[in-house]
Short mmCIF file of C-alpha atoms in Angstrom, two decimals:
data_model
loop_
_atom_site.label_atom_id
_atom_site.label_comp_id
_atom_site.label_asym_id
_atom_site.label_seq_id
_atom_site.Cartn_x
_atom_site.Cartn_y
_atom_site.Cartn_z
CA MET A 1 -0.18 -0.28 -0.09
CA LEU A 2 0.85 3.36 -0.37
CA TYR A 3 0.69 6.52 1.46
CA PHE A 4 1.02 9.66 -0.80
CA ARG A 5 -1.78 11.61 -2.77
CA ALA A 6 -1.03 11.07 -6.29
CA ASN A 7 0.09 14.13 -7.70
CA LYS A 8 1.19 12.56 -11.48
CA LEU A 9 -1.09 10.49 -14.01
CA SER A 10 1.24 7.70 -13.67
CA ASP A 11 0.57 7.52 -9.69
CA ILE A 12 -3.12 6.74 -9.96
CA GLN A 13 -3.63 3.09 -10.59
CA ASP A 14 -1.79 2.77 -7.15
CA VAL A 15 -3.77 5.55 -5.44
CA PHE A 16 -7.06 4.35 -6.74
CA ASN A 17 -6.90 1.06 -6.62
CA PRO A 18 -10.21 -0.90 -5.17
CA ASN A 19 -8.99 -2.80 -2.26
CA PRO A 20 -9.74 -1.46 1.06
CA LEU A 21 -7.90 0.76 2.88
CA GLU A 22 -6.66 -2.20 5.52
CA ASP A 23 -4.00 -0.48 7.72
CA MET A 24 -4.01 2.32 9.90
CA ARG A 25 -1.70 4.65 7.84
CA ALA A 26 -3.89 4.21 4.57
CA ILE A 27 -6.93 4.83 6.69
CA GLU A 28 -5.61 8.05 8.39
CA THR A 29 -3.80 8.87 5.13
CA PHE A 30 -6.96 8.55 2.38
CA TYR A 31 -10.30 8.14 4.49
CA GLN A 32 -12.95 10.68 3.74
CA ASP A 33 -15.99 10.54 6.33
CA ALA A 34 -19.48 10.28 4.26
CA THR A 35 -22.04 9.94 6.81
CA GLU A 36 -24.54 12.58 5.80
CA ALA A 37 -23.83 12.07 1.79
CA ARG A 38 -24.32 8.59 2.58
CA THR A 39 -27.74 8.44 5.22
CA GLY A 40 -28.80 12.20 5.27
CA ASP A 41 -27.79 12.19 8.79
CA MET A 42 -24.19 13.58 10.07
CA TYR A 43 -25.03 10.92 13.64
CA SER A 44 -25.73 7.88 11.92
CA GLY A 45 -21.90 6.59 11.07
CA PHE A 46 -22.10 3.14 11.61
CA VAL A 47 -18.27 2.96 13.03
CA GLU A 48 -19.03 5.41 15.87
CA LYS A 49 -22.34 3.95 16.31
CA MET A 50 -21.08 0.08 16.43
CA GLU A 51 -18.49 1.28 19.08
CA LEU A 52 -20.48 2.52 21.23
CA LEU A 53 -22.55 -0.83 21.14
CA LEU A 54 -19.21 -2.21 21.89
CA GLU A 55 -18.60 -0.22 24.68
CA ASP A 56 -22.28 -0.54 26.25
CA SER A 57 -22.58 -4.14 25.86
CA HIS A 58 -21.21 -6.10 28.64
CA ASN A 59 -23.17 -8.79 29.71
CA SER A 60 -25.27 -8.57 26.28
CA LEU A 61 -24.72 -10.05 22.64
CA ILE A 62 -24.22 -8.58 19.20
CA HIS A 63 -24.97 -10.56 16.77
CA LYS A 64 -25.51 -7.89 13.13
CA LEU A 65 -25.68 -8.11 9.91
CA PHE A 66 -23.86 -5.58 7.90
CA VAL A 67 -25.49 -4.43 4.54
CA GLY A 68 -24.59 -2.65 1.35
CA HIS A 69 -23.71 -3.46 -2.09
CA ALA A 70 -20.45 -4.85 -3.38
CA GLY A 71 -17.69 -1.87 -3.80
CA VAL A 72 -19.26 0.76 -2.33
CA GLY A 73 -17.02 0.58 1.14
CA LYS A 74 -18.27 -1.74 3.54
CA THR A 75 -14.60 -3.44 3.82
CA THR A 76 -13.06 0.08 4.84
CA GLU A 77 -15.66 0.69 7.48
CA LEU A 78 -15.10 -2.69 9.07
CA TYR A 79 -11.10 -2.39 9.07
CA ARG A 80 -12.05 1.18 11.12
CA LEU A 81 -13.94 -0.55 13.54
CA TYR A 82 -11.51 -3.78 13.76
CA HIS A 83 -9.00 -1.64 14.67
CA GLY A 84 -10.97 1.06 16.66
CA ALA A 85 -11.90 -2.11 18.94
CA GLU A 86 -8.64 -3.49 19.52
CA ALA A 87 -7.53 -0.02 20.21
CA LYS A 88 -10.29 -0.23 23.46
CA GLY A 89 -8.73 -3.64 24.40
CA PHE A 90 -11.48 -5.97 22.97
CA LEU A 91 -9.44 -9.05 21.37
CA SER A 92 -10.98 -8.70 17.70
CA CYS A 93 -11.08 -11.29 15.01
CA PHE A 94 -11.25 -10.16 10.82
CA GLY A 95 -12.20 -12.83 8.54
CA ARG A 96 -12.13 -11.87 4.98
CA CYS A 97 -14.71 -15.02 3.56
CA ASP A 98 -13.87 -14.29 0.39
CA ILE A 99 -10.07 -14.52 0.63
CA ASP A 100 -9.38 -17.18 2.70
CA LEU A 101 -12.85 -19.78 1.66
CA ASP A 102 -14.08 -20.39 -1.58
CA SER A 103 -16.91 -17.47 -1.95
CA GLY A 104 -18.13 -19.39 -4.63
CA ASP A 105 -19.03 -22.25 -2.76
CA ILE A 106 -19.38 -21.97 1.01
CA GLU A 107 -21.85 -23.86 3.58
CA TYR A 108 -22.64 -22.67 7.02
CA THR A 109 -20.11 -25.79 8.40
CA ASP A 110 -17.45 -23.71 6.72
CA VAL A 111 -18.17 -20.88 8.18
CA LEU A 112 -18.36 -22.51 11.63
CA LEU A 113 -15.03 -23.82 11.03
CA TYR A 114 -13.55 -20.44 9.82
CA LEU A 115 -14.69 -19.49 13.38
CA LEU A 116 -12.90 -21.68 15.33
CA ASP A 117 -9.58 -21.03 13.31
CA LEU A 118 -9.92 -17.03 13.71
CA LEU A 119 -10.59 -17.72 17.68
CA VAL A 120 -7.77 -20.24 17.89
CA ARG A 121 -5.45 -18.17 15.59
CA LYS A 122 -6.39 -15.07 17.88
CA ALA A 123 -5.74 -16.26 21.29
CA CYS A 124 -2.09 -18.31 19.99
CA ASP A 125 -1.04 -14.54 18.86
CA SER A 126 -2.14 -13.15 21.97
CA HIS A 127 -0.47 -15.84 24.26
CA LEU A 128 -3.89 -17.22 25.57
CA LYS A 129 -3.97 -20.18 26.67
CA ILE A 130 -6.13 -23.29 25.93
CA SER A 131 -6.51 -26.37 28.52
CA GLN A 132 -5.26 -29.68 27.43
CA ARG A 133 -8.85 -31.00 27.48
CA ILE A 134 -10.01 -29.01 24.64
CA VAL A 135 -7.18 -29.18 22.87
CA LYS A 136 -7.59 -33.00 22.55
CA ASN A 137 -10.94 -32.67 21.80
CA ILE A 138 -10.29 -30.81 19.19
CA GLU A 139 -7.92 -33.68 17.93
CA ASN A 140 -9.93 -36.79 17.84
CA TYR A 141 -12.73 -34.76 16.20
CA TRP A 142 -10.28 -35.10 13.21
CA ASN A 143 -8.62 -38.70 14.06
CA THR A 144 -11.29 -40.72 15.16
CA ASP A 145 -12.48 -41.14 11.51
CA VAL A 146 -9.91 -42.57 9.13
CA GLU A 147 -11.23 -40.87 5.82
CA LEU A 148 -11.41 -37.48 7.76
CA SER A 149 -7.91 -38.24 9.00
CA LYS A 150 -6.77 -39.42 5.85
CA THR A 151 -8.69 -36.07 4.48
CA ILE A 152 -6.81 -33.47 6.00
CA SER A 153 -3.23 -35.38 6.25
CA LEU A 154 -2.92 -35.97 2.29
CA GLN A 155 -4.05 -32.28 1.34
CA ALA A 156 -2.81 -30.17 3.56
CA GLU A 157 0.60 -31.55 4.01
CA ALA A 158 1.89 -28.04 2.87
CA GLU A 159 0.32 -26.50 6.04
CA ILE A 160 0.35 -29.12 8.57
CA SER A 161 3.58 -30.51 7.91
CA GLY A 162 7.22 -30.15 9.44
CA SER A 163 6.52 -27.69 12.25
CA PHE A 164 3.40 -29.43 12.88
CA GLN A 165 4.64 -32.87 14.77
CA THR A 166 6.64 -30.89 16.81
CA GLU A 167 3.92 -27.98 18.28
CA THR A 168 1.77 -28.50 21.26
CA GLY A 169 -1.16 -27.23 22.45
CA ILE A 170 -3.02 -24.45 20.88
CA GLY A 171 -0.25 -24.07 18.13
CA LYS A 172 -1.31 -27.57 17.41
CA ILE A 173 -4.84 -27.30 16.85
CA ALA A 174 -3.83 -23.89 14.96
CA LYS A 175 -1.55 -25.41 12.48
CA LEU A 176 -4.49 -28.43 12.40
CA LEU A 177 -7.00 -25.61 11.33
CA ALA A 178 -5.14 -24.27 8.54
CA GLY A 179 -4.77 -27.33 7.03
CA VAL A 180 -8.72 -27.54 7.03
CA ARG A 181 -9.11 -23.92 6.24
CA ALA A 182 -6.33 -24.58 2.98
CA ILE A 183 -8.93 -27.76 1.96
CA LEU A 184 -12.12 -25.62 2.08
CA LYS A 185 -10.69 -22.69 -0.54
CA ASN A 186 -8.59 -25.21 -2.77
CA SER A 187 -10.02 -28.50 -3.29
CA ALA A 188 -12.80 -29.83 -4.02
CA GLU A 189 -13.19 -33.28 -3.77
CA SER A 190 -11.88 -32.82 -0.36
CA LYS A 191 -14.27 -30.58 1.01
CA LYS A 192 -16.95 -33.00 -0.14
CA VAL A 193 -15.48 -35.11 2.23
CA ILE A 194 -14.85 -32.53 5.33
CA ARG A 195 -18.61 -31.45 4.51
CA THR A 196 -20.02 -35.30 4.41
CA LYS A 197 -17.84 -36.22 8.03
CA VAL A 198 -18.50 -32.48 9.44
CA GLU A 199 -22.40 -31.99 8.94
CA PRO A 200 -23.46 -34.67 10.98
CA ARG A 201 -20.81 -34.15 13.87
CA SER A 202 -22.05 -30.49 13.72
CA SER A 203 -22.98 -30.52 17.23
CA GLU A 204 -19.21 -31.17 18.64
CA LEU A 205 -18.11 -28.35 16.51
CA ILE A 206 -20.13 -25.95 18.32
CA ALA A 207 -19.35 -27.72 21.18
CA GLN A 208 -15.83 -26.60 20.90
CA ILE A 209 -16.27 -23.22 19.58
CA LYS A 210 -18.05 -22.77 23.05
CA ASP A 211 -15.13 -24.67 24.91
CA VAL A 212 -12.46 -22.41 23.12
CA ILE A 213 -14.61 -18.86 23.81
CA GLU A 214 -15.35 -20.02 27.50
CA GLU A 215 -11.28 -20.27 27.95
CA ILE A 216 -10.94 -17.01 25.99
CA ARG A 217 -13.25 -15.14 27.95
CA THR A 218 -12.43 -16.25 31.22
CA GLN A 219 -8.46 -14.53 30.59
CA LEU A 220 -9.81 -11.43 29.00
CA SER A 221 -11.63 -11.07 32.41
CA GLN A 222 -8.59 -11.94 34.53
CA SER A 223 -6.80 -9.69 32.67
CA GLY A 224 -9.18 -6.53 33.25
CA ARG A 225 -9.82 -6.73 28.97
CA PRO A 226 -13.65 -6.68 28.10
CA GLY A 227 -14.83 -10.09 28.07
CA ILE A 228 -16.83 -10.50 24.90
CA PRO A 229 -14.41 -11.27 22.00
CA PHE A 230 -15.66 -9.72 18.48
CA VAL A 231 -15.67 -11.68 15.53
CA ILE A 232 -16.42 -9.71 12.30
CA LEU A 233 -16.71 -11.81 8.84
CA ASP A 234 -16.55 -10.21 5.55
CA GLY A 235 -17.28 -11.10 2.23
CA LEU A 236 -19.79 -13.26 3.37
CA ASP A 237 -22.10 -10.61 1.56
CA LYS A 238 -20.66 -11.85 -1.99
CA ILE A 239 -21.57 -15.61 -1.59
CA PRO A 240 -24.66 -17.29 -4.24
CA LEU A 241 -28.08 -16.39 -2.90
CA GLU A 242 -29.04 -20.30 -2.44
CA GLN A 243 -25.55 -20.38 -0.05
CA ALA A 244 -26.31 -17.10 2.03
CA ARG A 245 -30.18 -18.76 2.22
CA LYS A 246 -28.65 -21.82 3.64
CA ILE A 247 -26.65 -20.35 5.87
CA PHE A 248 -28.42 -17.03 7.15
CA LYS A 249 -32.00 -18.53 7.58
CA GLU A 250 -31.66 -22.36 7.61
CA ASN A 251 -29.08 -22.61 9.80
CA GLY A 252 -28.89 -19.16 11.39
CA SER A 253 -29.85 -20.76 15.03
CA ARG A 254 -26.12 -22.36 14.93
CA PHE A 255 -24.63 -19.13 15.54
CA GLN A 256 -27.04 -17.44 17.94
CA ASN A 257 -25.63 -19.04 21.17
CA LEU A 258 -22.05 -18.19 20.65
CA GLN A 259 -20.57 -15.68 23.90
CA ILE A 260 -19.11 -13.25 21.05
CA HIS A 261 -20.03 -10.30 19.52
CA LEU A 262 -20.50 -11.36 15.61
CA LEU A 263 -20.86 -8.91 12.69
CA VAL A 264 -21.15 -10.51 8.93
CA THR A 265 -21.63 -9.06 6.03
CA PHE A 266 -24.37 -9.86 3.88
CA PRO A 267 -26.02 -9.89 0.27
CA ILE A 268 -27.92 -6.64 -0.14
CA SER A 269 -30.49 -8.60 -2.77
CA LEU A 270 -31.58 -11.03 -0.17
CA SER A 271 -32.37 -7.96 2.66
CA TYR A 272 -35.05 -7.82 0.37
CA THR A 273 -36.77 -10.90 0.41
CA PRO A 274 -39.21 -12.30 2.55
CA GLU A 275 -36.62 -14.09 3.82
CA TYR A 276 -34.72 -11.78 6.02
CA LYS A 277 -37.33 -11.28 8.40
CA ASP A 278 -36.76 -15.04 9.67
CA ILE A 279 -32.98 -14.45 8.75
CA GLN A 280 -33.09 -11.42 11.79
CA ILE A 281 -34.09 -13.57 14.65
CA TRP A 282 -31.00 -14.90 14.40
CA PHE A 283 -28.98 -11.59 13.64
CA PRO A 284 -31.04 -8.68 14.87
CA ASN A 285 -30.69 -4.95 13.96
CA PRO A 286 -29.03 -4.93 11.21
CA ALA A 287 -27.09 -1.95 9.53
CA LYS A 288 -26.59 -0.99 6.19
CA LEU A 289 -24.18 1.13 4.35
CA PRO A 290 -25.44 2.88 1.96
CA MET A 291 -24.34 4.27 -1.35
CA ILE A 292 -23.26 8.12 -1.19
CA LYS A 293 -26.86 9.87 -3.38
CA LEU A 294 -25.94 12.36 -5.86
CA ARG A 295 -29.74 13.03 -6.09
CA SER A 296 -32.04 13.24 -2.91
CA TRP A 297 -35.32 11.52 -3.47
CA GLN A 298 -37.79 13.26 -1.12
CA ASN A 299 -41.41 13.67 -1.15
CA GLY A 300 -41.65 11.92 -4.87
CA ALA A 301 -39.07 14.29 -6.42
CA TYR A 302 -35.38 15.14 -6.60
CA LEU A 303 -34.91 17.75 -4.22
CA GLN A 304 -33.39 20.97 -5.77
CA GLY A 305 -30.30 22.44 -5.23
CA TYR A 306 -28.48 19.28 -3.38
CA THR A 307 -24.96 19.12 -3.56
CA GLU A 308 -23.79 16.95 -0.39
CA GLY A 309 -22.80 13.85 -2.51
CA ALA A 310 -20.99 15.09 -5.17
CA GLN A 311 -18.83 17.31 -3.10
CA THR A 312 -18.42 14.43 -0.76
CA LEU A 313 -16.96 12.25 -3.32
CA LYS A 314 -14.64 14.99 -4.63
CA ASN A 315 -13.11 14.93 -1.61
CA ILE A 316 -12.30 11.81 -1.27
CA VAL A 317 -10.64 12.11 -4.99
CA GLN A 318 -8.77 15.48 -3.43
CA LYS A 319 -7.44 12.71 -0.38
CA ARG A 320 -5.75 10.58 -3.14
CA ALA A 321 -5.38 12.74 -5.96
CA GLU A 322 -4.41 16.78 -6.45
CA LEU A 323 -7.58 17.65 -8.30
CA SER A 324 -4.90 19.46 -10.61
CA LEU A 325 -4.97 16.09 -12.42
CA PHE A 326 -8.16 16.47 -13.69
CA ALA A 327 -10.20 18.68 -15.90
CA GLU A 328 -13.30 20.31 -13.84
CA ASP A 329 -15.73 19.18 -15.85
CA ALA A 330 -14.21 15.60 -16.53
CA LEU A 331 -14.00 15.06 -12.70
CA ASP A 332 -17.52 16.05 -12.69
CA GLU A 333 -18.71 13.74 -15.23
CA LEU A 334 -16.81 10.85 -13.54
CA ILE A 335 -18.68 11.41 -10.58
CA THR A 336 -22.10 11.95 -11.99
CA TYR A 337 -22.43 9.11 -13.93
CA THR A 338 -21.07 6.73 -11.62
CA GLY A 339 -24.22 6.92 -9.62
CA GLY A 340 -21.92 7.59 -5.76
CA TYR A 341 -20.40 4.02 -6.32
CA LEU A 342 -17.11 3.82 -5.23
CA ARG A 343 -15.90 0.77 -6.73
CA ASP A 344 -17.35 2.30 -10.18
CA LEU A 345 -15.61 5.85 -9.73
CA PHE A 346 -12.21 4.63 -9.07
CA ARG A 347 -12.48 2.09 -12.20
CA CYS A 348 -13.26 5.15 -14.42
CA ILE A 349 -10.29 7.26 -12.91
CA CYS A 350 -7.93 4.81 -13.43
CA GLU A 351 -9.56 3.76 -17.08
CA ALA A 352 -9.33 7.63 -17.92
CA ALA A 353 -5.86 8.15 -16.59
CA LEU A 354 -4.31 5.49 -18.84
CA ARG A 355 -6.07 7.23 -21.44
CA ALA A 356 -4.63 10.63 -21.04
CA ARG A 357 -1.08 9.22 -20.18
CA LEU A 358 -1.61 7.62 -23.90
CA ARG A 359 -2.45 11.18 -24.86
CA LYS A 360 1.14 12.44 -23.17
CA SER A 361 -1.34 14.43 -21.17
CA PRO A 362 -0.71 15.69 -17.69
CA ARG A 363 -4.19 15.54 -17.15
CA ILE A 364 -7.75 13.80 -17.92
CA GLU A 365 -9.80 15.75 -19.99
CA LEU A 366 -13.38 15.64 -20.55
CA PRO A 367 -13.60 12.80 -23.71
CA ASP A 368 -10.63 11.00 -21.46
CA ALA A 369 -13.52 10.71 -18.88
CA ARG A 370 -16.64 10.13 -21.20
CA LYS A 371 -14.03 6.93 -22.85
CA ALA A 372 -13.76 5.34 -19.94
CA LEU A 373 -17.30 5.88 -18.90
CA GLU A 374 -18.36 3.82 -22.40
CA VAL A 375 -16.81 0.84 -21.12
CA LEU A 376 -18.17 0.77 -18.31
CA GLU A 377 -21.82 1.54 -19.71
CA SER A 378 -21.32 -1.31 -22.05
CA ASP A 379 -20.59 -3.32 -18.89
CA ILE A 380 -23.64 -2.57 -17.01
CA ASN A 381 -25.87 -2.25 -19.55
CA GLY A 382 -25.04 -6.16 -20.44
CA ARG A 383 -25.87 -7.31 -17.07
CA TYR A 384 -29.74 -7.48 -17.49
CA SER A 385 -32.17 -8.66 -20.16
CA GLY A 386 -35.06 -7.37 -21.54
CA GLU A 387 -37.50 -8.15 -19.34
CA PHE A 388 -36.52 -6.47 -16.33
CA ILE A 389 -37.03 -2.66 -18.67
CA GLY A 390 -40.59 -2.46 -17.69
CA LYS A 391 -39.43 -2.60 -13.86
CA MET A 392 -36.44 0.19 -15.02
CA GLN A 393 -39.14 2.51 -16.96
CA GLU A 394 -41.01 1.99 -12.95
CA ILE A 395 -38.70 3.05 -11.34
CA TYR A 396 -37.52 6.18 -13.45
CA ARG A 397 -40.71 7.28 -13.55
CA GLY A 398 -41.05 7.72 -9.39
CA GLU A 399 -41.81 4.36 -8.12
CA LYS A 400 -38.33 4.68 -6.25
CA TYR A 401 -39.28 2.40 -3.10
CA VAL A 402 -37.74 -1.05 -3.06
CA SER A 403 -39.87 -4.13 -3.22
CA SER A 404 -39.22 -7.92 -2.06
CA SER A 405 -39.68 -8.54 -5.73
CA GLU A 406 -37.54 -11.02 -8.05
CA GLU A 407 -36.99 -8.13 -10.59
CA ILE A 408 -35.64 -5.67 -8.13
CA THR A 409 -33.56 -8.47 -6.20
CA THR A 410 -32.02 -9.44 -9.58
CA LEU A 411 -31.42 -5.68 -10.19
CA LEU A 412 -29.68 -5.08 -7.05
CA GLN A 413 -27.51 -8.29 -7.07
CA SER A 414 -26.46 -6.83 -10.60
CA GLY A 415 -25.30 -2.93 -9.18
CA VAL A 416 -28.07 -2.19 -12.50
CA VAL A 417 -30.22 -0.29 -9.50
CA LEU A 418 -28.83 1.35 -6.59
CA GLU A 419 -30.19 1.75 -3.01
CA TYR A 420 -29.70 5.06 -1.66
CA ASN A 421 -30.15 6.95 2.32
CA GLY A 422 -30.36 2.68 3.95
CA THR A 423 -34.14 3.54 3.31
CA ARG A 424 -35.52 1.54 0.97
CA TRP A 425 -35.60 4.39 -1.89
CA CYS A 426 -33.29 3.73 -4.49
CA ASP A 427 -32.30 4.65 -8.46
CA LEU A 428 -31.29 3.16 -11.71
CA HIS A 429 -27.82 3.38 -11.82
CA PRO A 430 -27.06 6.61 -14.12
CA LEU A 431 -25.11 4.97 -17.09
CA ALA A 432 -27.96 2.52 -16.84
CA GLU A 433 -30.38 5.37 -17.22
CA LYS A 434 -28.60 7.12 -19.78
CA TRP A 435 -28.35 4.05 -22.28
CA LEU A 436 -32.04 3.68 -21.75
CA LEU A 437 -33.07 7.16 -22.39
CA GLN A 438 -30.76 7.35 -25.76
CA ASN A 439 -31.90 4.15 -27.33
CA GLY A 440 -35.69 4.67 -26.66
CA LYS A 441 -36.05 1.93 -24.20
CA ILE A 442 -37.72 3.96 -21.38
CA THR A 443 -39.28 7.41 -21.43
CA PRO A 444 -39.82 10.41 -19.28
#
């Protein structure tokens, strides 16, 4: 990660890469608060509210969903929260399910195993102890089944060979679980074996997680630290909807009695289905991170003179680059037609910068911005078929309340329709709206 503002176009690719801000130096360098432009209320900051909730929840547990479009900035907010919780003494675990697991194929047992893995690794790194009884229970869980034991030893050799044999106690099971994690990510056949063997014994697995949590909690309390571990699971918003339904609805109860604070990202499209109400039994009071809105929809019309969103996006750009690298009309065009979607804005800035460099120009001009937007426009308008145009026409004409229809679910999932304010109002992505109007697919 680089920690400087771009002052020439050759810096753009590095400072506008789409990766989240992970460490505190990057956050301090590049982060721009956008709470008011997202929610309409400067006192609705997700991280700030969560920090207070953690501080106030001494005996009650927080099990919460975090909802928002992919690429809207959720992971950066979660890293901010993670570092803040660590600074306040919480034992905090940050899990990237989209990196450490196979985000295209995840079952609830994978998530439980990953939770155990995160807690054991954190306990090991924090020099906490896990009793020999629990270590033995975890070892026996994998060793008493011959096929399961063989699968681990064959497929995870790189992770658990060598030093594994000399490890004892918590270090030994940390290595063992690292091998399991490697299989869940990389080996489809071995993953099937693990799931087949683990699912009928999931109650034993949950009991092991509870035992580990109890030992961690006891030692945290004895040391004067907040006694409830805090686990963040990011990346579950990217998994297929059917698998999300199985994890959160059909098996959500399996997470309920874990004595931890648990924050989990969740697919925004699934939040507009009838199942969402049932899922909130296990994960009440979900939080949303809306888009940065460029237009404010109030009482059936756009609010005239609203500029907060555009200015916020300009401030975000200015945190990363000298504004002299952009012709004013070029930056305005990039902001206007990416709809407050940070990932799209960064993508187009990078594309426009490359074109400007090929022209030997020291800055991005309006034609560079428009060519970059054309590429994104083609992408976005290839994500839906003609059957959705009727619903898009309705949204364009003013029916901006998000329903639980299958059409809306699909359009939200594809990023063709964007949700704003976290209050169930949506709008067409500006490039979808532009293309549909220009081609006579919808009419004013």
